[in-house]
CSV table of C-alpha atoms in Angstrom, one decimal:
chain,number,residue,atom,x,y,z
A,926,UNK,CA,232.0,-17.9,-35.6
A,927,UNK,CA,228.7,-16.6,-33.9
A,928,UNK,CA,228.8,-14.1,-31.1
A,929,UNK,CA,226.3,-13.3,-28.4
A,930,UNK,CA,226.8,-10.6,-26.0
A,931,UNK,CA,224.1,-10.2,-23.3
A,932,UNK,CA,223.9,-8.0,-20.1
A,933,UNK,CA,222.1,-9.1,-17.1
A,934,UNK,CA,221.7,-7.0,-14.1
A,935,UNK,CA,221.7,-9.0,-10.8
A,936,UNK,CA,221.4,-7.3,-7.5
A,937,UNK,CA,224.9,-8.0,-6.2
A,938,UNK,CA,227.0,-8.9,-9.2
A,939,UNK,CA,226.4,-5.9,-11.2
A,940,UNK,CA,227.2,-6.7,-14.6
A,941,UNK,CA,227.6,-10.0,-16.3
A,942,UNK,CA,228.6,-10.4,-20.1
A,943,UNK,CA,228.4,-13.3,-22.2
A,944,UNK,CA,230.4,-13.9,-25.5
A,945,UNK,CA,230.0,-17.4,-27.1
A,946,UNK,CA,231.9,-19.2,-29.9
A,947,UNK,CA,231.3,-22.9,-30.7
A,948,UNK,CA,234.7,-24.8,-29.9
A,949,UNK,CA,238.3,-24.5,-28.6
A,950,UNK,CA,240.7,-24.4,-31.4
A,951,UNK,CA,243.8,-26.6,-31.5
A,952,UNK,CA,245.9,-23.8,-30.5
A,953,UNK,CA,243.7,-21.6,-28.5
A,954,UNK,CA,243.4,-18.0,-28.8
A,955,UNK,CA,239.9,-16.6,-28.1
A,956,UNK,CA,237.5,-17.6,-25.2
A,957,UNK,CA,234.2,-19.2,-25.9
A,958,UNK,CA,232.1,-17.6,-23.1
A,959,UNK,CA,233.4,-14.6,-21.1
A,960,UNK,CA,231.7,-13.4,-17.9
A,961,UNK,CA,232.7,-10.0,-16.6
A,962,UNK,CA,231.5,-9.5,-13.0
A,963,UNK,CA,232.0,-6.3,-11.1
A,964,UNK,CA,231.3,-6.2,-7.4
A,965,UNK,CA,231.2,-2.9,-5.8
A,966,UNK,CA,233.7,-2.2,-2.7
A,967,UNK,CA,231.0,-1.7,-0.6
A,968,UNK,CA,229.9,-5.2,-0.6
A,969,UNK,CA,233.1,-6.1,1.1
A,970,UNK,CA,234.9,-8.3,-1.7
A,971,UNK,CA,238.3,-6.7,-2.2
A,972,UNK,CA,240.5,-8.8,-4.5
A,973,UNK,CA,244.2,-7.6,-4.7
A,974,UNK,CA,245.5,-5.7,-7.8
A,975,UNK,CA,246.7,-9.1,-9.3
A,976,UNK,CA,243.2,-9.9,-10.4
A,977,UNK,CA,242.1,-6.6,-11.4
A,978,UNK,CA,242.4,-6.0,-15.3
A,979,UNK,CA,243.4,-2.7,-16.9
A,980,UNK,CA,241.1,0.2,-15.9
A,981,UNK,CA,240.9,1.2,-19.8
A,982,UNK,CA,239.1,-2.0,-20.4
A,983,UNK,CA,235.9,-1.4,-22.5
A,984,UNK,CA,233.8,-3.6,-19.9
A,985,UNK,CA,235.1,-1.4,-17.1
A,986,UNK,CA,232.5,1.5,-17.5
A,987,UNK,CA,231.8,1.5,-13.6
A,988,UNK,CA,233.2,3.8,-11.3
A,989,UNK,CA,236.6,3.4,-9.8
A,990,UNK,CA,235.2,2.0,-6.5
A,991,UNK,CA,234.2,-1.1,-8.2
A,992,UNK,CA,236.4,-4.1,-8.7
A,993,UNK,CA,236.1,-6.4,-12.0
A,994,UNK,CA,236.8,-10.3,-12.0
A,995,UNK,CA,236.5,-12.0,-15.2
A,996,UNK,CA,235.1,-15.5,-15.5
A,997,UNK,CA,235.4,-17.5,-18.6
A,998,UNK,CA,234.0,-20.8,-19.9
A,999,UNK,CA,235.5,-23.0,-22.6
A,1000,UNK,CA,234.7,-26.4,-24.0
A,1001,UNK,CA,238.1,-28.2,-24.3
A,1002,UNK,CA,237.0,-31.3,-26.2
A,1003,UNK,CA,239.2,-33.3,-24.1
A,1004,UNK,CA,242.3,-32.6,-21.8
A,1005,UNK,CA,243.9,-36.3,-21.9
A,1006,UNK,CA,246.7,-35.3,-24.1
A,1007,UNK,CA,249.8,-33.4,-22.4
A,1008,UNK,CA,250.0,-31.1,-25.4
A,1009,UNK,CA,246.3,-30.1,-25.1
A,1010,UNK,CA,247.0,-29.5,-21.3
A,1011,UNK,CA,249.9,-27.2,-22.0
A,1012,UNK,CA,248.0,-25.4,-24.7
A,1013,UNK,CA,245.0,-24.7,-22.3
A,1014,UNK,CA,247.4,-23.6,-19.4
A,1015,UNK,CA,249.3,-21.3,-21.9
A,1016,UNK,CA,245.8,-20.0,-23.0
A,1017,UNK,CA,244.5,-19.3,-19.4
A,1018,UNK,CA,247.8,-17.4,-18.5
A,1019,UNK,CA,247.7,-15.2,-21.4
A,1020,UNK,CA,243.9,-14.5,-20.8
A,1021,UNK,CA,242.5,-11.9,-18.5
A,1022,UNK,CA,240.5,-14.6,-16.7
A,1023,UNK,CA,240.6,-15.0,-13.1
A,1024,UNK,CA,238.5,-18.1,-13.1
A,1025,UNK,CA,238.1,-20.3,-16.2
A,1026,UNK,CA,235.6,-23.2,-16.5
A,1027,UNK,CA,236.3,-26.2,-18.4
A,1028,UNK,CA,233.7,-28.6,-20.0
A,1029,UNK,CA,233.9,-32.1,-21.7
A,1030,UNK,CA,237.7,-32.7,-20.2
A,1031,UNK,CA,237.1,-36.5,-20.5
A,1032,UNK,CA,239.4,-37.0,-17.4
A,1033,UNK,CA,239.0,-40.1,-15.3
A,1034,UNK,CA,239.6,-40.0,-11.7
A,1035,UNK,CA,243.2,-41.2,-11.9
A,1036,UNK,CA,244.1,-38.6,-14.5
A,1037,UNK,CA,242.5,-35.8,-13.0
A,1038,UNK,CA,244.3,-36.6,-9.7
A,1039,UNK,CA,247.8,-35.7,-11.2
A,1040,UNK,CA,246.8,-32.9,-13.7
A,1041,UNK,CA,249.0,-29.8,-13.2
A,1042,UNK,CA,250.1,-30.8,-9.9
A,1043,UNK,CA,253.6,-29.7,-10.7
A,1044,UNK,CA,252.3,-26.3,-12.3
A,1045,UNK,CA,250.4,-25.2,-9.3
A,1046,UNK,CA,253.2,-24.0,-7.2
A,1047,UNK,CA,255.3,-23.0,-10.2
A,1048,UNK,CA,252.6,-20.7,-11.5
A,1049,UNK,CA,250.5,-20.0,-8.5
A,1050,UNK,CA,247.1,-21.2,-9.5
A,1051,UNK,CA,245.1,-24.1,-8.7
A,1052,UNK,CA,242.9,-26.5,-10.7
A,1053,UNK,CA,239.6,-28.4,-9.7
A,1054,UNK,CA,238.0,-31.3,-11.1
A,1055,UNK,CA,234.7,-33.2,-11.4
A,1056,UNK,CA,236.0,-36.4,-13.6
A,1057,UNK,CA,234.0,-38.6,-15.5
A,1058,UNK,CA,232.5,-41.4,-13.1
A,1059,UNK,CA,232.9,-44.1,-15.6
A,1060,UNK,CA,234.5,-45.1,-19.1
A,1061,UNK,CA,231.2,-45.6,-20.4
A,1062,UNK,CA,230.6,-41.8,-20.7
A,1063,UNK,CA,233.7,-40.5,-22.1
A,1064,UNK,CA,232.5,-37.1,-23.2
A,1065,UNK,CA,232.1,-35.9,-19.4
A,1066,UNK,CA,234.0,-34.0,-17.1
A,1067,UNK,CA,234.2,-30.5,-15.9
A,1068,UNK,CA,237.1,-28.3,-14.1
A,1069,UNK,CA,237.8,-24.8,-12.9
A,1070,UNK,CA,241.0,-22.8,-12.9
A,1071,UNK,CA,241.5,-20.1,-10.5
A,1072,UNK,CA,244.3,-17.7,-10.3
A,1073,UNK,CA,245.9,-16.5,-7.2
A,1074,UNK,CA,244.8,-15.2,-4.9
A,1075,UNK,CA,241.3,-16.2,-5.5
A,1076,UNK,CA,241.9,-20.0,-5.0
A,1077,UNK,CA,243.1,-19.1,-1.4
A,1078,UNK,CA,239.5,-18.2,-0.6
A,1079,UNK,CA,238.0,-21.6,-1.6
A,1080,UNK,CA,236.6,-23.3,1.3
A,1081,UNK,CA,234.4,-26.1,-0.1
A,1082,UNK,CA,234.6,-28.3,-3.4
A,1083,UNK,CA,231.6,-30.3,-4.5
A,1084,UNK,CA,232.0,-32.4,-7.8
A,1085,UNK,CA,228.8,-34.3,-8.9
A,1086,UNK,CA,229.1,-36.9,-11.5
A,1087,UNK,CA,231.1,-35.4,-14.0
A,1088,UNK,CA,228.5,-32.9,-15.1
A,1089,UNK,CA,228.7,-30.2,-12.1
A,1090,UNK,CA,231.5,-28.6,-10.0
A,1091,UNK,CA,230.7,-26.1,-7.3
A,1092,UNK,CA,233.4,-24.1,-5.3
A,1093,UNK,CA,232.4,-22.1,-2.2
A,1094,UNK,CA,234.6,-19.0,-1.5
A,1095,UNK,CA,234.6,-16.8,1.6
A,1096,UNK,CA,235.7,-13.3,1.5
A,1097,UNK,CA,234.9,-10.5,3.9
A,1098,UNK,CA,231.1,-10.2,4.4
A,1099,UNK,CA,230.6,-12.0,1.0
A,1100,UNK,CA,230.2,-15.8,0.1
A,1101,UNK,CA,230.2,-16.9,-3.6
A,1102,UNK,CA,229.4,-20.2,-5.2
A,1103,UNK,CA,231.1,-20.7,-8.7
A,1104,UNK,CA,229.3,-23.6,-10.4
A,1105,UNK,CA,230.6,-25.3,-13.6
A,1106,UNK,CA,228.1,-26.8,-15.5
A,1107,UNK,CA,228.2,-29.3,-18.3
A,1108,UNK,CA,225.0,-30.6,-20.1
A,1109,UNK,CA,225.8,-32.9,-23.4
A,1110,UNK,CA,224.0,-32.5,-26.4
A,1111,UNK,CA,220.4,-33.5,-25.9
A,1112,UNK,CA,220.7,-36.3,-28.5
A,1113,UNK,CA,223.5,-37.9,-26.8
A,1114,UNK,CA,222.0,-38.0,-23.1
A,1115,UNK,CA,218.8,-39.7,-21.7
A,1116,UNK,CA,216.1,-37.1,-20.5
A,1117,UNK,CA,216.4,-38.7,-16.9
A,1118,UNK,CA,220.0,-37.9,-16.8
A,1119,UNK,CA,219.2,-34.3,-18.0
A,1120,UNK,CA,216.6,-33.9,-15.4
A,1121,UNK,CA,218.9,-35.3,-12.7
A,1122,UNK,CA,221.6,-32.5,-13.5
A,1123,UNK,CA,218.9,-29.8,-13.3
A,1124,UNK,CA,217.6,-31.2,-10.2
A,1125,UNK,CA,221.1,-31.1,-8.3
A,1126,UNK,CA,221.6,-27.7,-9.8
A,1127,UNK,CA,218.3,-26.4,-8.3
A,1128,UNK,CA,219.4,-28.0,-4.8
A,1129,UNK,CA,222.6,-26.1,-4.9
A,1130,UNK,CA,220.9,-22.9,-5.8
A,1131,UNK,CA,218.1,-23.3,-3.2
A,1132,UNK,CA,220.7,-23.7,-0.6
A,1133,UNK,CA,222.8,-20.9,-2.0
A,1134,UNK,CA,219.7,-18.5,-1.6
A,1135,UNK,CA,219.1,-19.6,2.0
A,1136,UNK,CA,222.7,-19.1,3.0
A,1137,UNK,CA,223.0,-15.6,1.3
A,1138,UNK,CA,225.5,-16.8,-1.4
A,1139,UNK,CA,226.0,-15.0,-4.6
A,1140,UNK,CA,226.1,-17.6,-7.5
A,1141,UNK,CA,228.1,-17.5,-10.8
A,1142,UNK,CA,227.2,-20.3,-13.0
A,1143,UNK,CA,229.5,-21.0,-16.0
């Protein structure tokens, strides 16, 4: 297992940490990519206590006026199996993540329509999907899982060809775009497809900048 930890200072998202491991185990226990973003209370983003982790967390070295939201990203290597769906849900609820980005779901439009529908109400979370547009590209599909109460702030959902998924969230004086990105290995994708992904992502980033959105890319 390789591990990368990176600190990036952003003007409004004060701290971003990244940890990386290569793949999801059969019975997942560790995150692949973990982002901890702290937003100061003065910025107007005030999530309830249910999304604030333990103040003794080693990542929470800021003042008590800052709030910590955990973002994670994981390659699930397919979610078509009900067993893998349950494993993922169990992993999500036992993690500290408020937002979990999913890559390589391999879900079609029909299968994504019904996944976790019964669990949404029971466990008070929400899932969002950008399924693969065709069976000719089985290793596509991205998704996002959001805990309560973050999912109540989602105002816009924009999927793009099974490679990108954008959620726009509105809070008091704060607008955030969360973007899930899946770029297949270079040997398995044509350069024109890869360029199209980056072109669409740049369009979203330009629009976010012009509308004063904070952006989290997973």
